[in-house]
XYZ file of C-alpha atoms in Angstrom:
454
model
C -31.243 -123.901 32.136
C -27.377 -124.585 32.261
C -25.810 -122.991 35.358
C -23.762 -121.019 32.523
C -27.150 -119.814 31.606
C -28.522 -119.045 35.130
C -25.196 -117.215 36.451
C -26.085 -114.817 33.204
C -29.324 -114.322 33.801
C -28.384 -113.297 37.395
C -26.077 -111.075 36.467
C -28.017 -109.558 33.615
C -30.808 -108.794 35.886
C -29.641 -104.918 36.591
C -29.571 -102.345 34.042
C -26.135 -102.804 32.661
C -24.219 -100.890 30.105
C -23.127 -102.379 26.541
C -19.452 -100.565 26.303
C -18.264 -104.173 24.951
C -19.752 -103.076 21.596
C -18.403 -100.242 21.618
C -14.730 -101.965 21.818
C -15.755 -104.100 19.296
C -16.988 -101.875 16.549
C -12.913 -100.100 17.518
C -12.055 -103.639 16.675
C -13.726 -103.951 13.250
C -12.411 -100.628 12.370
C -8.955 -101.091 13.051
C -9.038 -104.679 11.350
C -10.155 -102.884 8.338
C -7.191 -100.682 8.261
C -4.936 -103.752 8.884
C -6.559 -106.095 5.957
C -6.572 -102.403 3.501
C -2.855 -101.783 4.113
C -2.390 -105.608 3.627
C -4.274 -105.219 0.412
C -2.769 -101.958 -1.069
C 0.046 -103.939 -3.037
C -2.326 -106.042 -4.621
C -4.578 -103.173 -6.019
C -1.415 -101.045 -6.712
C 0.343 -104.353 -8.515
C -0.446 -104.442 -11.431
C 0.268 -100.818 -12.041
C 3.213 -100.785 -10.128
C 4.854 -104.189 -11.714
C 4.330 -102.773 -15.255
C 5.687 -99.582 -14.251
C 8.769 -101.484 -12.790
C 9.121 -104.543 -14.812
C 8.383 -107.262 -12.333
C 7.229 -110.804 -13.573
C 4.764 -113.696 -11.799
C 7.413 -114.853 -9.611
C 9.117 -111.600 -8.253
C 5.618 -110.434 -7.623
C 5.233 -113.437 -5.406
C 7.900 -113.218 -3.380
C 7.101 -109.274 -3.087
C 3.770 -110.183 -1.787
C 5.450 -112.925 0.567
C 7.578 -110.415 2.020
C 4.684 -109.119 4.471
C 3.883 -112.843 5.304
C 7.555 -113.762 6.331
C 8.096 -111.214 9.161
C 4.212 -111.164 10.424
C 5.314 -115.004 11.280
C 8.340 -114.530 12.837
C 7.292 -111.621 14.834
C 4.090 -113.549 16.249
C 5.700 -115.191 19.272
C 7.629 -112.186 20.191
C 4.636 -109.992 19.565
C 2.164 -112.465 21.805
C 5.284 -111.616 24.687
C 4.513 -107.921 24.135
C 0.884 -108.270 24.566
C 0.839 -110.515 27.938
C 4.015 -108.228 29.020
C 2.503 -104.797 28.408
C -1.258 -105.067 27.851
C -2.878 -104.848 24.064
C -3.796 -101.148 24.337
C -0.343 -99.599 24.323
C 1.199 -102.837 22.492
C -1.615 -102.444 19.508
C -1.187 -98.429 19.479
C 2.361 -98.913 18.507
C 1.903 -101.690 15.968
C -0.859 -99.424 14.218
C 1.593 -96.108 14.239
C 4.233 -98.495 13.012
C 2.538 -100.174 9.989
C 1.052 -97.223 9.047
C 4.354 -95.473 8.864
C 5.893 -98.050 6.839
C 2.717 -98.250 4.734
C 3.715 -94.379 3.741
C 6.894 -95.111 2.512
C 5.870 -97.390 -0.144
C 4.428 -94.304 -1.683
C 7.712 -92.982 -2.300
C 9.990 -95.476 -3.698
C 10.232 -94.369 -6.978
C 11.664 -91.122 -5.867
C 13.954 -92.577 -3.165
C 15.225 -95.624 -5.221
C 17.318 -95.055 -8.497
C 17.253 -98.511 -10.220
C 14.397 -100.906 -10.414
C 16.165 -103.479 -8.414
C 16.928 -100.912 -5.446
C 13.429 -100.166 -5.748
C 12.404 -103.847 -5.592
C 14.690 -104.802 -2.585
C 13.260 -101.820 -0.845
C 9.538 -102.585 -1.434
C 10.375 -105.980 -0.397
C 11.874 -104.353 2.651
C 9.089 -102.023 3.833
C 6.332 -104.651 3.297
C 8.530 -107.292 5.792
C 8.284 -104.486 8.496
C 4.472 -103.968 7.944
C 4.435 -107.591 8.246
C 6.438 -107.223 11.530
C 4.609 -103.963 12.745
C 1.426 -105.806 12.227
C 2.230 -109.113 14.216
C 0.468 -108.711 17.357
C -3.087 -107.380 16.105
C -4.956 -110.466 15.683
C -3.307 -112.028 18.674
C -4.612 -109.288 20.641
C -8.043 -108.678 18.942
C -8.545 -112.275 20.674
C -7.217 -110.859 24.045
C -9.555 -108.190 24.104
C -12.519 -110.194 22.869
C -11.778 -112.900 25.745
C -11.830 -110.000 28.382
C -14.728 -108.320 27.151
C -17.306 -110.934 26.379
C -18.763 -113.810 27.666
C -18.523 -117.394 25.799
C -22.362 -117.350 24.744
C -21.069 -114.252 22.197
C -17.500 -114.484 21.770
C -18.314 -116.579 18.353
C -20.263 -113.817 17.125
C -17.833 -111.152 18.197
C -14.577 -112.971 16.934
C -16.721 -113.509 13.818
C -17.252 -109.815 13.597
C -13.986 -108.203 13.939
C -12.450 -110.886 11.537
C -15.464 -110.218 8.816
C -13.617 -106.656 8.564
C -10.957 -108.398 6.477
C -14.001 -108.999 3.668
C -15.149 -105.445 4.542
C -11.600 -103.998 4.125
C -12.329 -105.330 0.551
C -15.720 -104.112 -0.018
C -14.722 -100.636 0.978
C -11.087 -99.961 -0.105
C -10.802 -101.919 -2.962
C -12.838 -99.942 -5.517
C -11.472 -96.836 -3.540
C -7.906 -97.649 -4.095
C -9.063 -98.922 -7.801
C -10.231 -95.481 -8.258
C -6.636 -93.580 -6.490
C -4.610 -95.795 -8.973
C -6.072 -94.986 -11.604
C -6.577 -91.145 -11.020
C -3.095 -90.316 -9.232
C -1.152 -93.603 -9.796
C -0.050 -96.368 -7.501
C 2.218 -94.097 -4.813
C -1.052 -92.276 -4.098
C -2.886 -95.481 -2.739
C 0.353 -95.881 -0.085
C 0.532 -92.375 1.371
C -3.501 -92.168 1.515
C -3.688 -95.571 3.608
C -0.652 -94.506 5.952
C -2.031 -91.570 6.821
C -5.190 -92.907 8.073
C -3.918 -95.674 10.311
C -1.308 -92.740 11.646
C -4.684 -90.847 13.000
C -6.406 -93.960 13.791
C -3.470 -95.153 16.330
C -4.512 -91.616 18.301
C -8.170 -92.542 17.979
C -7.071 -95.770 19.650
C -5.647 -94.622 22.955
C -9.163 -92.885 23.143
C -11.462 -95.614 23.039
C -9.559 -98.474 24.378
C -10.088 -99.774 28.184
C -9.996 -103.166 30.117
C -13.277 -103.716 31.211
C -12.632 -102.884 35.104
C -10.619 -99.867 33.578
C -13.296 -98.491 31.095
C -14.441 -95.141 32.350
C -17.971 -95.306 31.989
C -18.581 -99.328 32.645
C -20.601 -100.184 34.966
C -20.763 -103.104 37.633
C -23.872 -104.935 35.959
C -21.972 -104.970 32.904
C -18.269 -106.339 34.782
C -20.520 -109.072 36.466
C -22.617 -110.090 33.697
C -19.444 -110.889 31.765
C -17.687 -112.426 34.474
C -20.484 -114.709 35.050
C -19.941 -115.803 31.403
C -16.598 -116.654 31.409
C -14.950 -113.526 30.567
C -11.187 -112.805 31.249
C -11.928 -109.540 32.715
C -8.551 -109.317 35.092
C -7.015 -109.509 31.883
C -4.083 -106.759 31.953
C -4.652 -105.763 35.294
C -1.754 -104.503 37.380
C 0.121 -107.668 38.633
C -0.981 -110.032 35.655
C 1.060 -109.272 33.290
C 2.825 -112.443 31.660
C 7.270 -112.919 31.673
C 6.919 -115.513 29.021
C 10.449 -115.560 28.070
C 12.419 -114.333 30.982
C 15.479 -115.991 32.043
C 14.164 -119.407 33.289
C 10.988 -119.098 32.996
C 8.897 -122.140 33.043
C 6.375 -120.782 29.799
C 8.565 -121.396 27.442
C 7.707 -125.424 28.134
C 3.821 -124.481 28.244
C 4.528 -123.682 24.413
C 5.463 -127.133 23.970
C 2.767 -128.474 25.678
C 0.359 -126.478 23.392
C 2.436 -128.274 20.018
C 2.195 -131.379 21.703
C -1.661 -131.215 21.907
C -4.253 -132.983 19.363
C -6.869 -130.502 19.643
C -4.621 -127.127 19.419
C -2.791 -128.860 16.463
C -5.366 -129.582 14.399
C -6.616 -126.130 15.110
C -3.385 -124.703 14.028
C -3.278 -126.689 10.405
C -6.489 -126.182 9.945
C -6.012 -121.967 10.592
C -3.357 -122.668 8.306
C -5.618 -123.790 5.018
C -7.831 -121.390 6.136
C -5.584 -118.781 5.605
C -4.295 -119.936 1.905
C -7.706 -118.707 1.286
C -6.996 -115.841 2.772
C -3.900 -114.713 0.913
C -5.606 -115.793 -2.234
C -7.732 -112.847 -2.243
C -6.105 -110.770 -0.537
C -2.295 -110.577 -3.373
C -3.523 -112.304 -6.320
C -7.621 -112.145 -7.004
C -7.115 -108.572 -8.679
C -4.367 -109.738 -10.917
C -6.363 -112.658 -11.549
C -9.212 -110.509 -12.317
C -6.784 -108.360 -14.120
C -4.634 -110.907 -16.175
C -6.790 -114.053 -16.523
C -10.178 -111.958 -17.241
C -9.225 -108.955 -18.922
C -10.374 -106.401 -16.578
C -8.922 -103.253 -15.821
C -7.624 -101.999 -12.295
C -10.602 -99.574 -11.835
C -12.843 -102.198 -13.003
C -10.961 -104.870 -11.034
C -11.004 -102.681 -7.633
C -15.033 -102.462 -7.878
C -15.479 -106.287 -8.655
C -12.862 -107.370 -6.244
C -15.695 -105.701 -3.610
C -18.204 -108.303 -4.723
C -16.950 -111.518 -3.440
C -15.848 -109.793 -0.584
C -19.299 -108.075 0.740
C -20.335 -112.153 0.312
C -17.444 -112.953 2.561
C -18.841 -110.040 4.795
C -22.449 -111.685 5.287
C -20.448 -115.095 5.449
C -18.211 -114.118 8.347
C -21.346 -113.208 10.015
C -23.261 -115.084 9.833
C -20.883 -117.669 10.618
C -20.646 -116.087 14.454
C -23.998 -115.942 14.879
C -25.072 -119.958 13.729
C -21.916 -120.733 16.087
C -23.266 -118.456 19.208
C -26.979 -119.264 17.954
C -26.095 -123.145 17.992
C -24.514 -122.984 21.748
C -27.824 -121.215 22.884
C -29.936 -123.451 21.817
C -27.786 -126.230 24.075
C -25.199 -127.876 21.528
C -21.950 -128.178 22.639
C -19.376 -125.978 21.491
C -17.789 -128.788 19.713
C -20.532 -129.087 17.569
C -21.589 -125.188 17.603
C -17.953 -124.104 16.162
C -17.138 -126.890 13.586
C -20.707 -126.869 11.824
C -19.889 -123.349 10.031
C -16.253 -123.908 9.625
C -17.115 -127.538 7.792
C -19.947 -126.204 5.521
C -17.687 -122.993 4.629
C -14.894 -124.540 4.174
C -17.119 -126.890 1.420
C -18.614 -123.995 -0.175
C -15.084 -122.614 -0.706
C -13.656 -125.525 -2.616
C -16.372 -124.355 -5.409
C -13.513 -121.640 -6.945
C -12.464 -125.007 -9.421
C -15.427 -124.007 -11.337
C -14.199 -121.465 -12.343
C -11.783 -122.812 -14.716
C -14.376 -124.049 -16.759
C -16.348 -121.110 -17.653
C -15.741 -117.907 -19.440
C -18.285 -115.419 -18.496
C -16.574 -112.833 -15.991
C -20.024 -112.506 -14.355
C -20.578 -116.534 -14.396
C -16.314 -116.243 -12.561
C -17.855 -113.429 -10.122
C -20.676 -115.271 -8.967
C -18.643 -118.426 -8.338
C -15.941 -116.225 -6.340
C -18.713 -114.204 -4.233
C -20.050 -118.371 -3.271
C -16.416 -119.584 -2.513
C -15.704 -116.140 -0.122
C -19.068 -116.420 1.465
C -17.787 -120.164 2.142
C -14.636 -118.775 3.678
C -16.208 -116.239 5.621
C -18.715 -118.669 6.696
C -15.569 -121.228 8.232
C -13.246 -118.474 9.816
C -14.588 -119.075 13.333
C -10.484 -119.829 14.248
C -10.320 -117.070 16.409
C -13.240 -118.079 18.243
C -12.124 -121.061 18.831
C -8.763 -119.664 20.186
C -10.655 -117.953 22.975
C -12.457 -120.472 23.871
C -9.134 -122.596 23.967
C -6.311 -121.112 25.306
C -4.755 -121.046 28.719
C -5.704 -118.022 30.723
C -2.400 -117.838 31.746
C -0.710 -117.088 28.228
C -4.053 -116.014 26.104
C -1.296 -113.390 23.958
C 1.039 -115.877 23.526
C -1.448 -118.727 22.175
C -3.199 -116.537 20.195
C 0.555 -115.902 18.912
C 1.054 -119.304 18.197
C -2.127 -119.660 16.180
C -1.425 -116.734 14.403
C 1.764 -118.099 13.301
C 0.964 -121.440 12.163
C -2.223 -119.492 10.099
C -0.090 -116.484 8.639
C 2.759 -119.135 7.389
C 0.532 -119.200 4.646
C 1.151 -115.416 3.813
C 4.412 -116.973 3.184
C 3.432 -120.148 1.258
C 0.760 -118.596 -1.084
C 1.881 -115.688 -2.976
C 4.753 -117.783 -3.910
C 3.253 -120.922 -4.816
C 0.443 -119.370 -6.668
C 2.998 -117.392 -8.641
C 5.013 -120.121 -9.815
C 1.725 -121.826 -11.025
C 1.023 -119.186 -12.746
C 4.875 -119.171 -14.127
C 5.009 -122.274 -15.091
C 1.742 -123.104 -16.298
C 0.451 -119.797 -17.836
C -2.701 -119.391 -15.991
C -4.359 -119.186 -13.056
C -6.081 -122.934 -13.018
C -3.911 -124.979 -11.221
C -3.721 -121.893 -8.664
C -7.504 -122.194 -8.261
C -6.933 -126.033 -7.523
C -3.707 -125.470 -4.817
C -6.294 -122.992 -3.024
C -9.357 -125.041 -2.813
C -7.623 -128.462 -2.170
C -6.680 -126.708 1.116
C -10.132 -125.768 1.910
C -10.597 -129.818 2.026
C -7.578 -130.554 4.114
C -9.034 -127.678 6.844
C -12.484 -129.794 6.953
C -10.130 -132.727 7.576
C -8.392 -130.884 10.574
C -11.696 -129.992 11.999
C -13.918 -133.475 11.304
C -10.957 -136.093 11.685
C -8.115 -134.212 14.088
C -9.556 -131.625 16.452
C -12.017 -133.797 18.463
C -13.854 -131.760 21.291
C -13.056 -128.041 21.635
C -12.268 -126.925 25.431
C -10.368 -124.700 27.211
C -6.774 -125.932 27.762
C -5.490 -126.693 30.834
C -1.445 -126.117 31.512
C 0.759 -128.250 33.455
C 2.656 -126.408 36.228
C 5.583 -127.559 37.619
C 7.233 -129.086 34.513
């Protein structure tokens, strides 16, 4: 027994209470919201860019618009987190994009030409995009403070499987509100659930040595583990960018490392997969098979409750894998390797016809992708203590670039070649160059140590 091992069995020995699930399952659901109001455009696209004219490239850039702010507002958002803590940072950032997600629903009404009402869709998605920026980075906060390296695989793998789930729930639902009420409807019904769900927030959220009802068998079994449970507490909070202050070089020291690199191209590919299904699988479902929304909004779930059981079962082969002694090197690049393989196997899709034959393929390639997005996991287990908000930030920015990259690229294919096949090609080739990061870049995964004093 490792003394990892031991020190958890010591601590476990007392009755201890399980409120770390309980923050988790808040995590899944509010990472549902986040990847539904990501996803409402898509659904309502098709609709919406008939209504208002809008061709393969305009739709691109429209769907790029939430990806350009979410990347520039990472770094400052990863400040906000270490600065303030991620309860009262996230609470905002869900009122925010919720807010923003309702005003979508009215453009028509506020907007007199279809170019006004372009420019201002553009507009509103950028500040979801912004609003949005520090969720991820601190869904990794809280899972660092709240749980112990032996099952912060499974539970990074868990609140990030609620972007599939997100998918498997909303999409028919918002198939079904487009096609009964019309695309505005889908906007106003999504913004007024995250505006309830950022109350429900300040309710359930706690640090660990803050949770009301925690008890100390609980705080010492995850401490023993490696947990970050100071996390937050009065007197940590971070300054990263305050006059002087010597954490702006630690960022450079986290771009100058191998390991974190490779991570960070690597989250990158990842994420073209990502952005795929999440702006232009429904069109392609719409305009490359012949499907309609409704129909496209229930078959759109499929592939996604495959990336659901993926992105679990991903965490718990990672987690399952450390148990059972392998080192975390090996325990967090075995799923993201075979996932990342399984995903390239979209390309087959261009040589077949039967939608169901096309479904099947999709539901492998997103149980691929679920099965490889262990990124997160791997940023807890990697980052500096002393900046966890701001790494996370980092990672998050390098990944969501991609948001940027996608929608656009994937339109212009689609421009310029008049169907979805080379599309299919740009999106799995960087499935392959994300096994490269991992097998040929990243080497061993460990916790990175800053230099002081520099």
């Amino acid at each position: 027994m490792n003394t990892t091992t031991a020190s958890l069995a010591q601590a476990g020995s007392a009755a201890r209470t399980k409120k770390r699930y309980l923050i988790l399952a808040m995590l899944f659901v509010v990472t549902t919201i986040n990847y539904a109001d990501r996803a409402t455009l898509s659904i309502a696209g098709p609709a919406l860019s008939k209504e208002l004219g809008i061709d393969a490239v305009t739709m691109g850039y429209i769907f790029s618009a939430f990806g350009w702010s979410y990347v520039i507002a990472q770094l400052p958002g990863g400040w906000l987190l270490d600065r303030f803590g991620s309860k009262r940072v996230y609470a905002a950032s869900i009122l925010l994009w919720s807010l923003f997600t309702l005003m979508q629903g009215g453009i028509t009404f506020l907007t007199a030409t279809v170019g006004t009402a372009v420019t201002t869709l553009f507009a509103l998605r950028f500040l979801v995009g912004a609003a949005e920026a520090p969720s991820f980075p601190a869904n990794g906060r809280i899972v660092a403070s709240w749980f112990p390296a032996n099952e912060r695989g499974t539970a990074s793998a868990i609140f990030n499987s609620a972007q599939y789930f997100a998918t498997v729930l909303f999409a028919p639902l918002m198939g079904w509100i487009t096609h009964s009420f019309g695309w505005p409807a889908v906007f106003v019904v999504m913004g007024l659930l995250g505006v309830v769900l950022s109350a429900v927030w300040l309710k359930t959220i706690y640090t660990p040595r803050t949770h009301p009802t925690v008890n100390k068998a609980e705080l010492d079994y995850l401490a023993a583990g490696g947990a970050l449970v100071n996390m937050d507490e009065p007197g940590t909070q971070s300054r990263s960018f305050a006059p002087n202050s010597p954490k702006l070089n630690y960022i450079k020291q986290l771009l100058s490392n191998r390991m974190l690199m490779g991570v960070y191209v690597g989250q990158y590919c990842i994420t073209t997969l990502t952005y795929f299904f999440l702006t232009w699988f429904p069109v392609y479902l719409v305009k490359e098979r012949g499907m309609s929304i409704l129909n496209a909004g229930f078959v759109a779930a499929l592939p996604a409750i495959c990336g659901f059981a993926g992105g679990v079962l991903g965490g718990l082969i990672s987690d399952g894998l450390l148990r059972r002694g392998k080192s975390l090197t090996f325990a967090r690049k075995t799923p993201i390797v075979i996932g990342m393989l399984l995903s390239t196997s979209m390309i087959l899709c261009n040589y077949v016809d039967s939608a169901a034959v096309v479904v099947a393929i999709m539901s492998l390639a997103f149980f691929g992708k679920g099965l490889g997005a262990l990124g997160w996991a791997v940023v807890s287990d990697t980052s500096p203590k002393e900046i966890s908000g701001l790494s996370g930030a980092l990672f998050n920015t390098f990944g969501n670039t991609a948001g940027i990259t996608t929608p656009i690229v994937i339109g212009y294919l689609i421009k310029g070649t008049g169907s979805f096949n080379a599309a299919l090609v740009f999106v799995a080739a960087n499935a392959l160059v994300a096994v490269c990061c991992y097998l040929f870049v990243v080497g061993e995964i460990k916790r990175f140590e800053l230099r002081k004093g520099l």
